[in-house]
Amino acid sequence: MKKIKVGIVGLGRLGKKHAENIAFRVPGAELMAACSIITEEVEWVRRNWGIKYGYTNFYDMLQNKELDAIVIASSSGEHCKQIEAALDAGFHVFCEKPLGISIEECKTAEKAVEKHPAKVFMLGFMRRYDPSYAYAKQKIDEGYIGEPYIIKATSIDPESAIQGVLKYAASSGGIFMDMAVHDIDLIRWYFGDIELDSVYASGRGFLHKEFEKYEDGDNACAMMTFKDGYIAMLHAGRTAPHGYHIETEIIGTKGTLRIGAIPEKNLVSIFNEDGMLKECVSGFLERFEQAYRLEMEEFINCIIEGRKPDITVYDGTKATEIAHAATRSFKEKKLITLR
Ligand SMILES: NC(=O)c1ccc[n+]([C@@H]2O[C@H](COP(=O)([O-])OP(=O)(O)OC[C@H]3O[C@@H](n4cnc5c(N)ncnc54)[C@H](O)[C@@H]3O)[C@@H](O)[C@H]2O)c1
């Protein structure tokens, strides 16, 4: 079977993981090219993984007609223009979240996807491919908890990663765009493409005042009301002392589902002079390792089988719109009503 030849842009924290998965763990895919503005990153993957082509300019990579698909894991502000250029150059495209930081950018991406209906476009809302989140969706669809009407979501990055977050704080789009988009996408997925009515958000730099100069915070909460009164409560944070804390609760008319209620690393319990200890997962690469591989498999299989993934470019725009409304509420300190 002919392998799908992939070029990746972005070899940072997540891009390197995607590159490794494509090179070694996704059947049907071959990592043929890698691009980053950081020359050493490109040289590293070429030297260590034997990748055929390396680029420091994204548009040079698009000239390579041996490639079939482009995976975009560059900084968020680059996504939409790179999506448009890659689709126009004739490639299938996978792009990391968020689709774009501004709604205008997202609309550009939507137009590009609509212009190339024969190409596969997929967005990296990988939590939908995490076995536990996918199982929860299946249980909801099978009616196990009746009709879901409240979702409580907690996503807290480890304090140990704070310096990296601060480095990109000026261009991340803020805590709701950078972090909570995953929860926002899950809310839309579990409630079923529902429209936001209003949002009130609040937060600040509790441990790291530096975020406040970007009108951002290290912890923030949002209370969202959707069509027909459905409710979502979000806590996004960057300062968990214990590890990477991702937890979701979905309350329905006949029951409740909890995913990751305790963010356990594994089944080991440590008993010592401090009592009984369960360690936590350390970060997104550990917690969502399977999801990153499975979403990439889905992208490649969609190309091979000539079908489209469930996640659309419009899901990306919707998540950005909701994250924007939350960010506006956070900055303006008032309830934002959309409809
Ligand atoms: N799905 C998830 O769980 C998840 C987790 C982390 C990051 N992300 C997203 O992935 C993207 C990358 O995040 P990261 O943490 O890996 O960032 P990073 O800063 O560690 O890496 C960014 C990479 O992109 C490259 N790059 C930036 N602009 C470029 C350009 N114009 N041309 C070529 N290369 C360019 C950099 O050289 C670097 O290799 C972001 O959009 C982020 O929101 C998603």
mmCIF file of C-alpha atoms and ligand atoms in Angstrom:
data_model
loop_
_atom_site.group_PDB
_atom_site.id
_atom_site.type_symbol
_atom_site.label_atom_id
_atom_site.label_comp_id
_atom_site.label_asym_id
_atom_site.label_seq_id
_atom_site.Cartn_x
_atom_site.Cartn_y
_atom_site.Cartn_z
ATOM 1 C CA MET A 1 0.000 0.000 0.000
ATOM 2 C CA LYS A 2 1.269 3.471 -0.872
ATOM 3 C CA LYS A 3 2.173 5.430 2.228
ATOM 4 C CA ILE A 4 0.871 8.969 2.778
ATOM 5 C CA LYS A 5 3.937 11.206 2.703
ATOM 6 C CA VAL A 6 3.728 13.889 5.358
ATOM 7 C CA GLY A 7 5.559 17.170 5.915
ATOM 8 C CA ILE A 8 5.254 18.755 9.370
ATOM 9 C CA VAL A 9 5.698 22.391 10.353
ATOM 10 C CA GLY A 10 6.512 23.078 13.999
ATOM 11 C CA LEU A 11 8.854 20.844 15.979
ATOM 12 C CA GLY A 12 8.290 22.275 19.441
ATOM 13 C CA ARG A 13 6.680 20.673 22.497
ATOM 14 C CA LEU A 14 3.818 19.101 20.569
ATOM 15 C CA GLY A 15 5.125 19.150 16.979
ATOM 16 C CA LYS A 16 7.988 16.837 17.907
ATOM 17 C CA LYS A 17 5.499 14.325 19.379
ATOM 18 C CA HIS A 18 3.336 14.460 16.227
ATOM 19 C CA ALA A 19 6.495 14.049 14.111
ATOM 20 C CA GLU A 20 7.563 11.017 16.146
ATOM 21 C CA ASN A 21 4.106 9.440 15.866
ATOM 22 C CA ILE A 22 3.983 9.972 12.102
ATOM 23 C CA ALA A 23 7.523 8.630 11.669
ATOM 24 C CA PHE A 24 7.161 5.530 13.847
ATOM 25 C CA ARG A 25 3.623 4.818 15.083
ATOM 26 C CA VAL A 26 1.014 5.671 12.465
ATOM 27 C CA PRO A 27 0.506 2.872 9.944
ATOM 28 C CA GLY A 28 0.123 4.176 6.409
ATOM 29 C CA ALA A 29 2.142 7.347 7.060
ATOM 30 C CA GLU A 30 5.713 8.339 6.282
ATOM 31 C CA LEU A 31 7.346 11.458 7.703
ATOM 32 C CA MET A 32 9.169 12.785 4.665
ATOM 33 C CA ALA A 33 9.783 16.445 5.560
ATOM 34 C CA ALA A 34 10.085 18.614 8.652
ATOM 35 C CA CYS A 35 10.077 22.387 8.987
ATOM 36 C CA SER A 36 10.806 24.817 11.797
ATOM 37 C CA ILE A 37 12.216 28.310 11.980
ATOM 38 C CA ILE A 38 14.636 26.843 14.529
ATOM 39 C CA THR A 39 17.369 25.212 12.427
ATOM 40 C CA GLU A 40 18.607 22.959 15.250
ATOM 41 C CA GLU A 41 15.151 21.345 15.576
ATOM 42 C CA VAL A 42 15.136 20.476 11.876
ATOM 43 C CA GLU A 43 18.674 19.134 12.010
ATOM 44 C CA TRP A 44 17.820 17.033 15.085
ATOM 45 C CA VAL A 45 14.938 15.155 13.448
ATOM 46 C CA ARG A 46 16.861 14.675 10.210
ATOM 47 C CA ARG A 47 19.928 13.354 12.013
ATOM 48 C CA ASN A 48 18.142 11.180 14.579
ATOM 49 C CA TRP A 49 15.164 9.936 12.569
ATOM 50 C CA GLY A 50 16.589 10.009 9.027
ATOM 51 C CA ILE A 51 13.931 12.396 7.680
ATOM 52 C CA LYS A 52 14.605 13.036 3.973
ATOM 53 C CA TYR A 53 13.852 16.777 3.670
ATOM 54 C CA GLY A 54 14.353 19.636 6.110
ATOM 55 C CA TYR A 55 13.174 23.247 5.788
ATOM 56 C CA THR A 56 13.350 26.459 7.760
ATOM 57 C CA ASN A 57 10.832 28.138 5.460
ATOM 58 C CA PHE A 58 7.292 26.727 5.362
ATOM 59 C CA TYR A 59 6.610 27.938 1.825
ATOM 60 C CA ASP A 60 9.701 26.100 0.536
ATOM 61 C CA MET A 61 8.265 22.869 1.978
ATOM 62 C CA LEU A 62 5.026 23.469 0.044
ATOM 63 C CA GLN A 63 7.055 23.290 -3.196
ATOM 64 C CA ASN A 64 7.851 19.623 -2.477
ATOM 65 C CA LYS A 65 5.494 17.692 -4.742
ATOM 66 C CA GLU A 66 6.520 14.320 -3.268
ATOM 67 C CA LEU A 67 4.377 15.189 -0.231
ATOM 68 C CA ASP A 68 0.673 14.340 0.138
ATOM 69 C CA ALA A 69 -0.180 16.004 3.439
ATOM 70 C CA ILE A 70 0.925 18.798 5.747
ATOM 71 C CA VAL A 71 0.662 18.703 9.541
ATOM 72 C CA ILE A 72 0.658 22.152 11.171
ATOM 73 C CA ALA A 73 1.963 22.356 14.740
ATOM 74 C CA SER A 74 3.423 25.851 14.580
ATOM 75 C CA SER A 75 2.483 28.739 16.883
ATOM 76 C CA SER A 76 -1.248 29.459 16.994
ATOM 77 C CA GLY A 77 -1.017 32.789 15.120
ATOM 78 C CA GLU A 78 0.488 30.991 12.090
ATOM 79 C CA HIS A 79 -2.231 28.343 11.684
ATOM 80 C CA CYS A 80 -4.799 29.884 9.340
ATOM 81 C CA LYS A 81 -2.399 31.355 6.780
ATOM 82 C CA GLN A 82 -0.497 28.065 6.715
ATOM 83 C CA ILE A 83 -3.765 26.110 6.296
ATOM 84 C CA GLU A 84 -4.757 28.294 3.339
ATOM 85 C CA ALA A 85 -1.317 28.063 1.676
ATOM 86 C CA ALA A 86 -1.069 24.277 2.163
ATOM 87 C CA LEU A 87 -4.568 23.593 0.780
ATOM 88 C CA ASP A 88 -3.953 25.942 -2.165
ATOM 89 C CA ALA A 89 -0.702 24.057 -2.871
ATOM 90 C CA GLY A 90 -2.719 20.822 -3.187
ATOM 91 C CA PHE A 91 -2.161 19.105 0.179
ATOM 92 C CA HIS A 92 -4.390 17.450 2.761
ATOM 93 C CA VAL A 93 -4.036 19.357 6.045
ATOM 94 C CA PHE A 94 -4.064 18.547 9.746
ATOM 95 C CA CYS A 95 -3.797 21.580 12.046
ATOM 96 C CA GLU A 96 -3.311 21.892 15.775
ATOM 97 C CA LYS A 97 -5.774 23.777 17.935
ATOM 98 C CA PRO A 98 -6.815 26.564 18.097
ATOM 99 C CA LEU A 99 -7.900 26.916 14.476
ATOM 100 C CA GLY A 100 -7.128 30.640 14.681
ATOM 101 C CA ILE A 101 -6.846 33.289 17.344
ATOM 102 C CA SER A 102 -9.166 35.753 15.600
ATOM 103 C CA ILE A 103 -12.532 34.956 14.061
ATOM 104 C CA GLU A 104 -11.411 36.627 10.798
ATOM 105 C CA GLU A 105 -8.508 34.152 10.571
ATOM 106 C CA CYS A 106 -10.921 31.267 11.147
ATOM 107 C CA LYS A 107 -13.166 32.513 8.341
ATOM 108 C CA THR A 108 -10.118 32.538 6.016
ATOM 109 C CA ALA A 109 -9.487 28.904 6.934
ATOM 110 C CA GLU A 110 -13.161 28.025 6.376
ATOM 111 C CA LYS A 111 -13.031 29.560 2.866
ATOM 112 C CA ALA A 112 -9.829 27.651 2.050
ATOM 113 C CA VAL A 113 -11.380 24.344 3.181
ATOM 114 C CA GLU A 114 -14.559 25.052 1.173
ATOM 115 C CA LYS A 115 -12.425 25.867 -1.898
ATOM 116 C CA HIS A 116 -10.787 22.406 -1.762
ATOM 117 C CA PRO A 117 -13.600 19.920 -1.038
ATOM 118 C CA ALA A 118 -11.542 16.955 -2.286
ATOM 119 C CA LYS A 119 -8.885 17.533 0.382
ATOM 120 C CA VAL A 120 -9.058 16.218 3.928
ATOM 121 C CA PHE A 121 -8.891 18.901 6.606
ATOM 122 C CA MET A 122 -8.720 17.964 10.270
ATOM 123 C CA LEU A 123 -8.305 19.986 13.450
ATOM 124 C CA GLY A 124 -6.393 18.677 16.472
ATOM 125 C CA PHE A 125 -9.105 18.539 19.124
ATOM 126 C CA MET A 126 -7.453 15.328 20.277
ATOM 127 C CA ARG A 127 -9.505 14.844 23.432
ATOM 128 C CA ARG A 128 -12.283 13.467 21.210
ATOM 129 C CA TYR A 129 -9.855 10.604 20.424
ATOM 130 C CA ASP A 130 -8.850 9.950 24.035
ATOM 131 C CA PRO A 131 -10.321 6.509 24.853
ATOM 132 C CA SER A 132 -12.023 7.752 28.064
ATOM 133 C CA TYR A 133 -13.560 10.884 26.499
ATOM 134 C CA ALA A 134 -14.662 8.830 23.473
ATOM 135 C CA TYR A 135 -16.189 6.195 25.797
ATOM 136 C CA ALA A 136 -18.078 8.910 27.683
ATOM 137 C CA LYS A 137 -19.495 10.188 24.382
ATOM 138 C CA GLN A 138 -20.594 6.667 23.480
ATOM 139 C CA LYS A 139 -22.332 6.274 26.868
ATOM 140 C CA ILE A 140 -24.133 9.606 26.435
ATOM 141 C CA ASP A 141 -25.257 8.617 22.930
ATOM 142 C CA GLU A 142 -26.522 5.297 24.344
ATOM 143 C CA GLY A 143 -28.620 7.187 26.917
ATOM 144 C CA TYR A 144 -26.771 6.100 30.081
ATOM 145 C CA ILE A 145 -27.156 9.505 31.790
ATOM 146 C CA GLY A 146 -30.260 10.721 29.987
ATOM 147 C CA GLU A 147 -29.981 14.222 28.549
ATOM 148 C CA PRO A 148 -26.809 16.068 29.618
ATOM 149 C CA TYR A 149 -27.532 19.596 30.922
ATOM 150 C CA ILE A 150 -24.536 20.631 33.064
ATOM 151 C CA ILE A 151 -20.822 20.192 32.280
ATOM 152 C CA LYS A 152 -18.081 21.066 34.767
ATOM 153 C CA ALA A 153 -14.591 21.129 33.303
ATOM 154 C CA THR A 154 -11.236 21.575 34.981
ATOM 155 C CA SER A 155 -7.989 21.908 33.029
ATOM 156 C CA ILE A 156 -4.912 22.892 35.010
ATOM 157 C CA ASP A 157 -1.392 22.780 33.620
ATOM 158 C CA PRO A 158 1.443 21.958 35.996
ATOM 159 C CA GLU A 159 3.199 24.864 37.700
ATOM 160 C CA SER A 160 6.461 23.257 36.535
ATOM 161 C CA ALA A 161 5.638 24.344 32.940
ATOM 162 C CA ILE A 162 4.977 27.999 33.845
ATOM 163 C CA GLN A 163 8.148 29.516 32.365
ATOM 164 C CA GLY A 164 7.307 28.129 28.908
ATOM 165 C CA VAL A 165 3.764 29.495 29.154
ATOM 166 C CA LEU A 166 5.000 32.939 30.211
ATOM 167 C CA LYS A 167 7.373 33.014 27.236
ATOM 168 C CA TYR A 168 4.419 32.815 24.808
ATOM 169 C CA ALA A 169 1.858 34.668 26.932
ATOM 170 C CA ALA A 170 1.864 37.698 24.606
ATOM 171 C CA SER A 171 0.809 35.642 21.571
ATOM 172 C CA SER A 172 -1.165 32.715 23.056
ATOM 173 C CA GLY A 173 -4.567 34.404 22.746
ATOM 174 C CA GLY A 174 -5.131 34.145 26.514
ATOM 175 C CA ILE A 175 -6.050 31.311 28.860
ATOM 176 C CA PHE A 176 -9.458 30.585 27.304
ATOM 177 C CA MET A 177 -8.100 30.453 23.750
ATOM 178 C CA ASP A 178 -4.915 28.625 24.607
ATOM 179 C CA MET A 179 -6.234 26.120 27.158
ATOM 180 C CA ALA A 180 -10.001 26.107 27.505
ATOM 181 C CA VAL A 181 -10.684 25.570 23.765
ATOM 182 C CA HIS A 182 -10.325 21.839 24.427
ATOM 183 C CA ASP A 183 -13.061 21.963 27.065
ATOM 184 C CA ILE A 184 -15.173 24.253 24.880
ATOM 185 C CA ASP A 185 -14.949 21.737 22.042
ATOM 186 C CA LEU A 186 -15.916 18.891 24.401
ATOM 187 C CA ILE A 187 -18.897 20.903 25.686
ATOM 188 C CA ARG A 188 -20.110 21.390 22.115
ATOM 189 C CA TRP A 189 -19.484 17.710 21.372
ATOM 190 C CA TYR A 190 -21.313 16.389 24.436
ATOM 191 C CA PHE A 191 -24.190 18.885 24.293
ATOM 192 C CA GLY A 192 -24.411 18.519 20.502
ATOM 193 C CA ASP A 193 -23.306 21.614 18.519
ATOM 194 C CA ILE A 194 -25.126 23.924 20.882
ATOM 195 C CA GLU A 195 -25.087 27.740 20.599
ATOM 196 C CA LEU A 196 -23.730 29.924 23.411
ATOM 197 C CA ASP A 197 -26.186 32.481 24.895
ATOM 198 C CA SER A 198 -24.014 34.187 27.501
ATOM 199 C CA VAL A 199 -20.753 33.939 29.432
ATOM 200 C CA TYR A 200 -19.304 35.486 32.555
ATOM 201 C CA ALA A 201 -15.576 34.959 33.158
ATOM 202 C CA SER A 202 -13.250 36.049 35.898
ATOM 203 C CA GLY A 203 -9.669 35.446 36.989
ATOM 204 C CA ARG A 204 -6.226 36.969 37.523
ATOM 205 C CA GLY A 205 -2.562 36.187 38.052
ATOM 206 C CA PHE A 206 -2.885 34.659 41.512
ATOM 207 C CA LEU A 207 0.627 33.226 41.604
ATOM 208 C CA HIS A 208 2.123 34.990 38.570
ATOM 209 C CA LYS A 209 1.116 38.637 38.302
ATOM 210 C CA GLU A 210 3.118 38.826 35.032
ATOM 211 C CA PHE A 211 0.086 37.453 33.147
ATOM 212 C CA GLU A 212 -1.900 40.567 33.989
ATOM 213 C CA LYS A 213 0.181 42.788 31.693
ATOM 214 C CA TYR A 214 -1.240 40.694 28.822
ATOM 215 C CA GLU A 215 -4.780 41.058 30.299
ATOM 216 C CA ASP A 216 -4.520 37.342 31.079
ATOM 217 C CA GLY A 217 -4.383 35.270 34.254
ATOM 218 C CA ASP A 218 -2.833 32.107 35.607
ATOM 219 C CA ASN A 219 -6.275 30.894 36.706
ATOM 220 C CA ALA A 220 -9.703 31.791 35.381
ATOM 221 C CA CYS A 221 -13.247 30.509 35.582
ATOM 222 C CA ALA A 222 -16.166 30.921 33.201
ATOM 223 C CA MET A 223 -19.848 30.288 33.624
ATOM 224 C CA MET A 224 -21.524 29.676 30.265
ATOM 225 C CA THR A 225 -25.207 29.425 29.461
ATOM 226 C CA PHE A 226 -26.180 27.773 26.207
ATOM 227 C CA LYS A 227 -29.408 27.542 24.248
ATOM 228 C CA ASP A 228 -32.313 26.143 26.306
ATOM 229 C CA GLY A 229 -30.439 26.893 29.551
ATOM 230 C CA TYR A 230 -27.724 24.232 29.319
ATOM 231 C CA ILE A 231 -24.835 25.197 31.612
ATOM 232 C CA ALA A 232 -21.057 24.801 31.508
ATOM 233 C CA MET A 233 -18.631 25.757 34.282
ATOM 234 C CA LEU A 234 -14.956 25.956 33.371
ATOM 235 C CA HIS A 235 -11.800 26.321 35.402
ATOM 236 C CA ALA A 236 -8.616 26.814 33.371
ATOM 237 C CA GLY A 237 -5.386 27.110 35.294
ATOM 238 C CA ARG A 238 -1.639 27.000 34.879
ATOM 239 C CA THR A 239 -0.420 26.415 38.419
ATOM 240 C CA ALA A 240 -1.217 22.859 39.580
ATOM 241 C CA PRO A 241 1.487 21.914 42.102
ATOM 242 C CA HIS A 242 0.614 18.212 41.791
ATOM 243 C CA GLY A 243 0.866 17.652 38.010
ATOM 244 C CA TYR A 244 -1.495 17.930 35.021
ATOM 245 C CA HIS A 245 -5.087 18.043 36.202
ATOM 246 C CA ILE A 246 -7.782 17.381 33.610
ATOM 247 C CA GLU A 247 -11.215 16.507 34.928
ATOM 248 C CA THR A 248 -14.661 16.625 33.372
ATOM 249 C CA GLU A 249 -18.081 15.988 34.860
ATOM 250 C CA ILE A 250 -21.215 15.651 32.749
ATOM 251 C CA ILE A 251 -24.531 15.728 34.575
ATOM 252 C CA GLY A 252 -27.618 14.397 32.823
ATOM 253 C CA THR A 253 -31.276 13.869 33.619
ATOM 254 C CA LYS A 254 -30.621 10.223 34.591
ATOM 255 C CA GLY A 255 -27.039 10.186 35.860
ATOM 256 C CA THR A 256 -23.539 11.622 35.871
ATOM 257 C CA LEU A 257 -20.277 10.776 34.124
ATOM 258 C CA ARG A 258 -16.862 11.747 35.432
ATOM 259 C CA ILE A 259 -13.719 11.516 33.350
ATOM 260 C CA GLY A 260 -10.353 11.713 35.089
ATOM 261 C CA ALA A 261 -11.904 12.487 38.503
ATOM 262 C CA ILE A 262 -8.470 11.878 39.995
ATOM 263 C CA PRO A 263 -5.707 12.530 37.435
ATOM 264 C CA GLU A 264 -3.805 9.360 38.345
ATOM 265 C CA LYS A 265 -0.535 8.533 36.643
ATOM 266 C CA ASN A 266 -1.134 4.772 36.914
ATOM 267 C CA LEU A 267 -2.479 2.087 39.251
ATOM 268 C CA VAL A 268 0.420 2.336 41.706
ATOM 269 C CA SER A 269 -0.255 3.467 45.300
ATOM 270 C CA ILE A 270 2.792 4.404 47.371
ATOM 271 C CA PHE A 271 2.555 3.776 51.113
ATOM 272 C CA ASN A 272 5.277 5.505 53.143
ATOM 273 C CA GLU A 273 5.825 7.796 56.128
ATOM 274 C CA ASP A 274 3.644 10.463 54.486
ATOM 275 C CA GLY A 275 0.692 8.095 54.218
ATOM 276 C CA MET A 276 -0.725 6.809 50.938
ATOM 277 C CA LEU A 277 0.305 8.563 47.732
ATOM 278 C CA LYS A 278 -1.049 8.348 44.164
ATOM 279 C CA GLU A 279 1.095 10.224 41.662
ATOM 280 C CA CYS A 280 -0.492 12.419 38.962
ATOM 281 C CA VAL A 281 0.180 12.561 35.228
ATOM 282 C CA SER A 282 2.916 15.073 34.529
ATOM 283 C CA GLY A 283 1.646 16.870 31.439
ATOM 284 C CA PHE A 284 -0.383 16.772 28.220
ATOM 285 C CA LEU A 285 2.093 14.550 26.385
ATOM 286 C CA GLU A 286 1.687 11.845 29.025
ATOM 287 C CA ARG A 287 -2.076 12.189 29.638
ATOM 288 C CA PHE A 288 -3.045 12.327 25.965
ATOM 289 C CA GLU A 289 -0.317 10.147 24.453
ATOM 290 C CA GLN A 290 -2.853 7.729 22.950
ATOM 291 C CA ALA A 291 -5.125 10.529 21.759
ATOM 292 C CA TYR A 292 -2.327 12.231 19.777
ATOM 293 C CA ARG A 293 -1.543 8.944 18.038
ATOM 294 C CA LEU A 294 -5.180 8.008 17.418
ATOM 295 C CA GLU A 295 -6.134 11.420 15.982
ATOM 296 C CA MET A 296 -3.174 11.224 13.561
ATOM 297 C CA GLU A 297 -4.214 7.697 12.553
ATOM 298 C CA GLU A 298 -7.695 9.043 11.837
ATOM 299 C CA PHE A 299 -6.269 11.845 9.659
ATOM 300 C CA ILE A 300 -4.161 9.401 7.636
ATOM 301 C CA ASN A 301 -7.016 6.859 7.359
ATOM 302 C CA CYS A 302 -9.370 9.579 6.117
ATOM 303 C CA ILE A 303 -6.918 10.345 3.296
ATOM 304 C CA ILE A 304 -6.431 6.656 2.446
ATOM 305 C CA GLU A 305 -10.156 5.842 2.563
ATOM 306 C CA GLY A 306 -11.323 9.079 0.895
ATOM 307 C CA ARG A 307 -13.569 10.185 3.777
ATOM 308 C CA LYS A 308 -13.804 13.238 6.042
ATOM 309 C CA PRO A 309 -13.137 13.367 9.814
ATOM 310 C CA ASP A 310 -15.958 14.212 12.253
ATOM 311 C CA ILE A 311 -14.163 17.355 13.443
ATOM 312 C CA THR A 312 -14.697 20.143 10.946
ATOM 313 C CA VAL A 313 -13.197 23.555 10.332
ATOM 314 C CA TYR A 314 -16.501 24.991 11.630
ATOM 315 C CA ASP A 315 -15.924 23.282 15.010
ATOM 316 C CA GLY A 316 -12.671 25.241 15.117
ATOM 317 C CA THR A 317 -14.396 28.552 14.402
ATOM 318 C CA LYS A 318 -17.137 27.863 16.993
ATOM 319 C CA ALA A 319 -14.572 27.053 19.685
ATOM 320 C CA THR A 320 -12.641 30.236 18.877
ATOM 321 C CA GLU A 321 -15.862 32.307 18.994
ATOM 322 C CA ILE A 322 -16.783 30.942 22.435
ATOM 323 C CA ALA A 323 -13.223 31.373 23.739
ATOM 324 C CA HIS A 324 -13.348 34.962 22.445
ATOM 325 C CA ALA A 325 -16.567 35.711 24.273
ATOM 326 C CA ALA A 326 -15.064 34.309 27.509
ATOM 327 C CA THR A 327 -11.887 36.365 26.984
ATOM 328 C CA ARG A 328 -13.974 39.516 26.414
ATOM 329 C CA SER A 329 -15.915 38.898 29.603
ATOM 330 C CA PHE A 330 -12.651 38.305 31.499
ATOM 331 C CA LYS A 331 -11.140 41.558 30.210
ATOM 332 C CA GLU A 332 -14.251 43.756 30.459
ATOM 333 C CA LYS A 333 -15.374 42.183 33.765
ATOM 334 C CA LYS A 334 -18.985 41.872 32.642
ATOM 335 C CA LEU A 335 -21.527 39.372 31.388
ATOM 336 C CA ILE A 336 -21.349 38.955 27.604
ATOM 337 C CA THR A 337 -24.675 38.139 25.983
ATOM 338 C CA LEU A 338 -24.547 36.831 22.440
ATOM 339 C CA ARG A 339 -28.155 36.238 21.461
HETATM 340 N N1 LIG B 1 -3.566 19.681 21.352
HETATM 341 C C1 LIG B 1 -2.862 19.935 22.432
HETATM 342 O O1 LIG B 1 -3.027 19.332 23.483
HETATM 343 C C2 LIG B 1 -1.780 20.982 22.380
HETATM 344 C C3 LIG B 1 -0.764 21.006 23.343
HETATM 345 C C4 LIG B 1 0.252 21.947 23.197
HETATM 346 C C5 LIG B 1 0.262 22.831 22.149
HETATM 347 N N2 LIG B 1 -0.776 22.782 21.233
HETATM 348 C C6 LIG B 1 -0.785 23.715 20.100
HETATM 349 O O2 LIG B 1 0.263 23.332 19.218
HETATM 350 C C7 LIG B 1 0.882 24.492 18.660
HETATM 351 C C8 LIG B 1 2.370 24.457 18.987
HETATM 352 O O3 LIG B 1 2.510 24.516 20.375
HETATM 353 P P1 LIG B 1 3.892 24.120 21.085
HETATM 354 O O4 LIG B 1 3.623 24.156 22.526
HETATM 355 O O5 LIG B 1 4.451 22.915 20.451
HETATM 356 O O6 LIG B 1 4.769 25.402 20.669
HETATM 357 P P2 LIG B 1 6.349 25.563 20.638
HETATM 358 O O7 LIG B 1 6.599 27.014 20.792
HETATM 359 O O8 LIG B 1 7.012 24.603 21.543
HETATM 360 O O9 LIG B 1 6.739 25.168 19.139
HETATM 361 C C9 LIG B 1 6.369 25.939 18.033
HETATM 362 C C10 LIG B 1 7.094 25.384 16.821
HETATM 363 O O10 LIG B 1 6.615 26.041 15.656
HETATM 364 C C11 LIG B 1 7.725 26.538 14.902
HETATM 365 N N3 LIG B 1 7.280 27.691 14.140
HETATM 366 C C12 LIG B 1 6.622 28.789 14.611
HETATM 367 N N4 LIG B 1 6.348 29.625 13.585
HETATM 368 C C13 LIG B 1 6.817 29.027 12.465
HETATM 369 C C14 LIG B 1 6.843 29.394 11.087
HETATM 370 N N5 LIG B 1 6.301 30.535 10.656
HETATM 371 N N6 LIG B 1 7.426 28.549 10.213
HETATM 372 C C15 LIG B 1 7.971 27.388 10.621
HETATM 373 N N7 LIG B 1 7.983 26.994 11.914
HETATM 374 C C16 LIG B 1 7.418 27.806 12.817
HETATM 375 C C17 LIG B 1 8.797 26.828 15.946
HETATM 376 O O11 LIG B 1 10.054 26.921 15.373
HETATM 377 C C18 LIG B 1 8.615 25.609 16.869
HETATM 378 O O12 LIG B 1 9.251 24.486 16.289
HETATM 379 C C19 LIG B 1 0.144 25.699 19.247
HETATM 380 O O13 LIG B 1 -0.815 26.132 18.331
HETATM 381 C C20 LIG B 1 -0.533 25.151 20.498
HETATM 382 O O14 LIG B 1 -1.756 25.809 20.791
HETATM 383 C C21 LIG B 1 -1.767 21.877 21.323
#
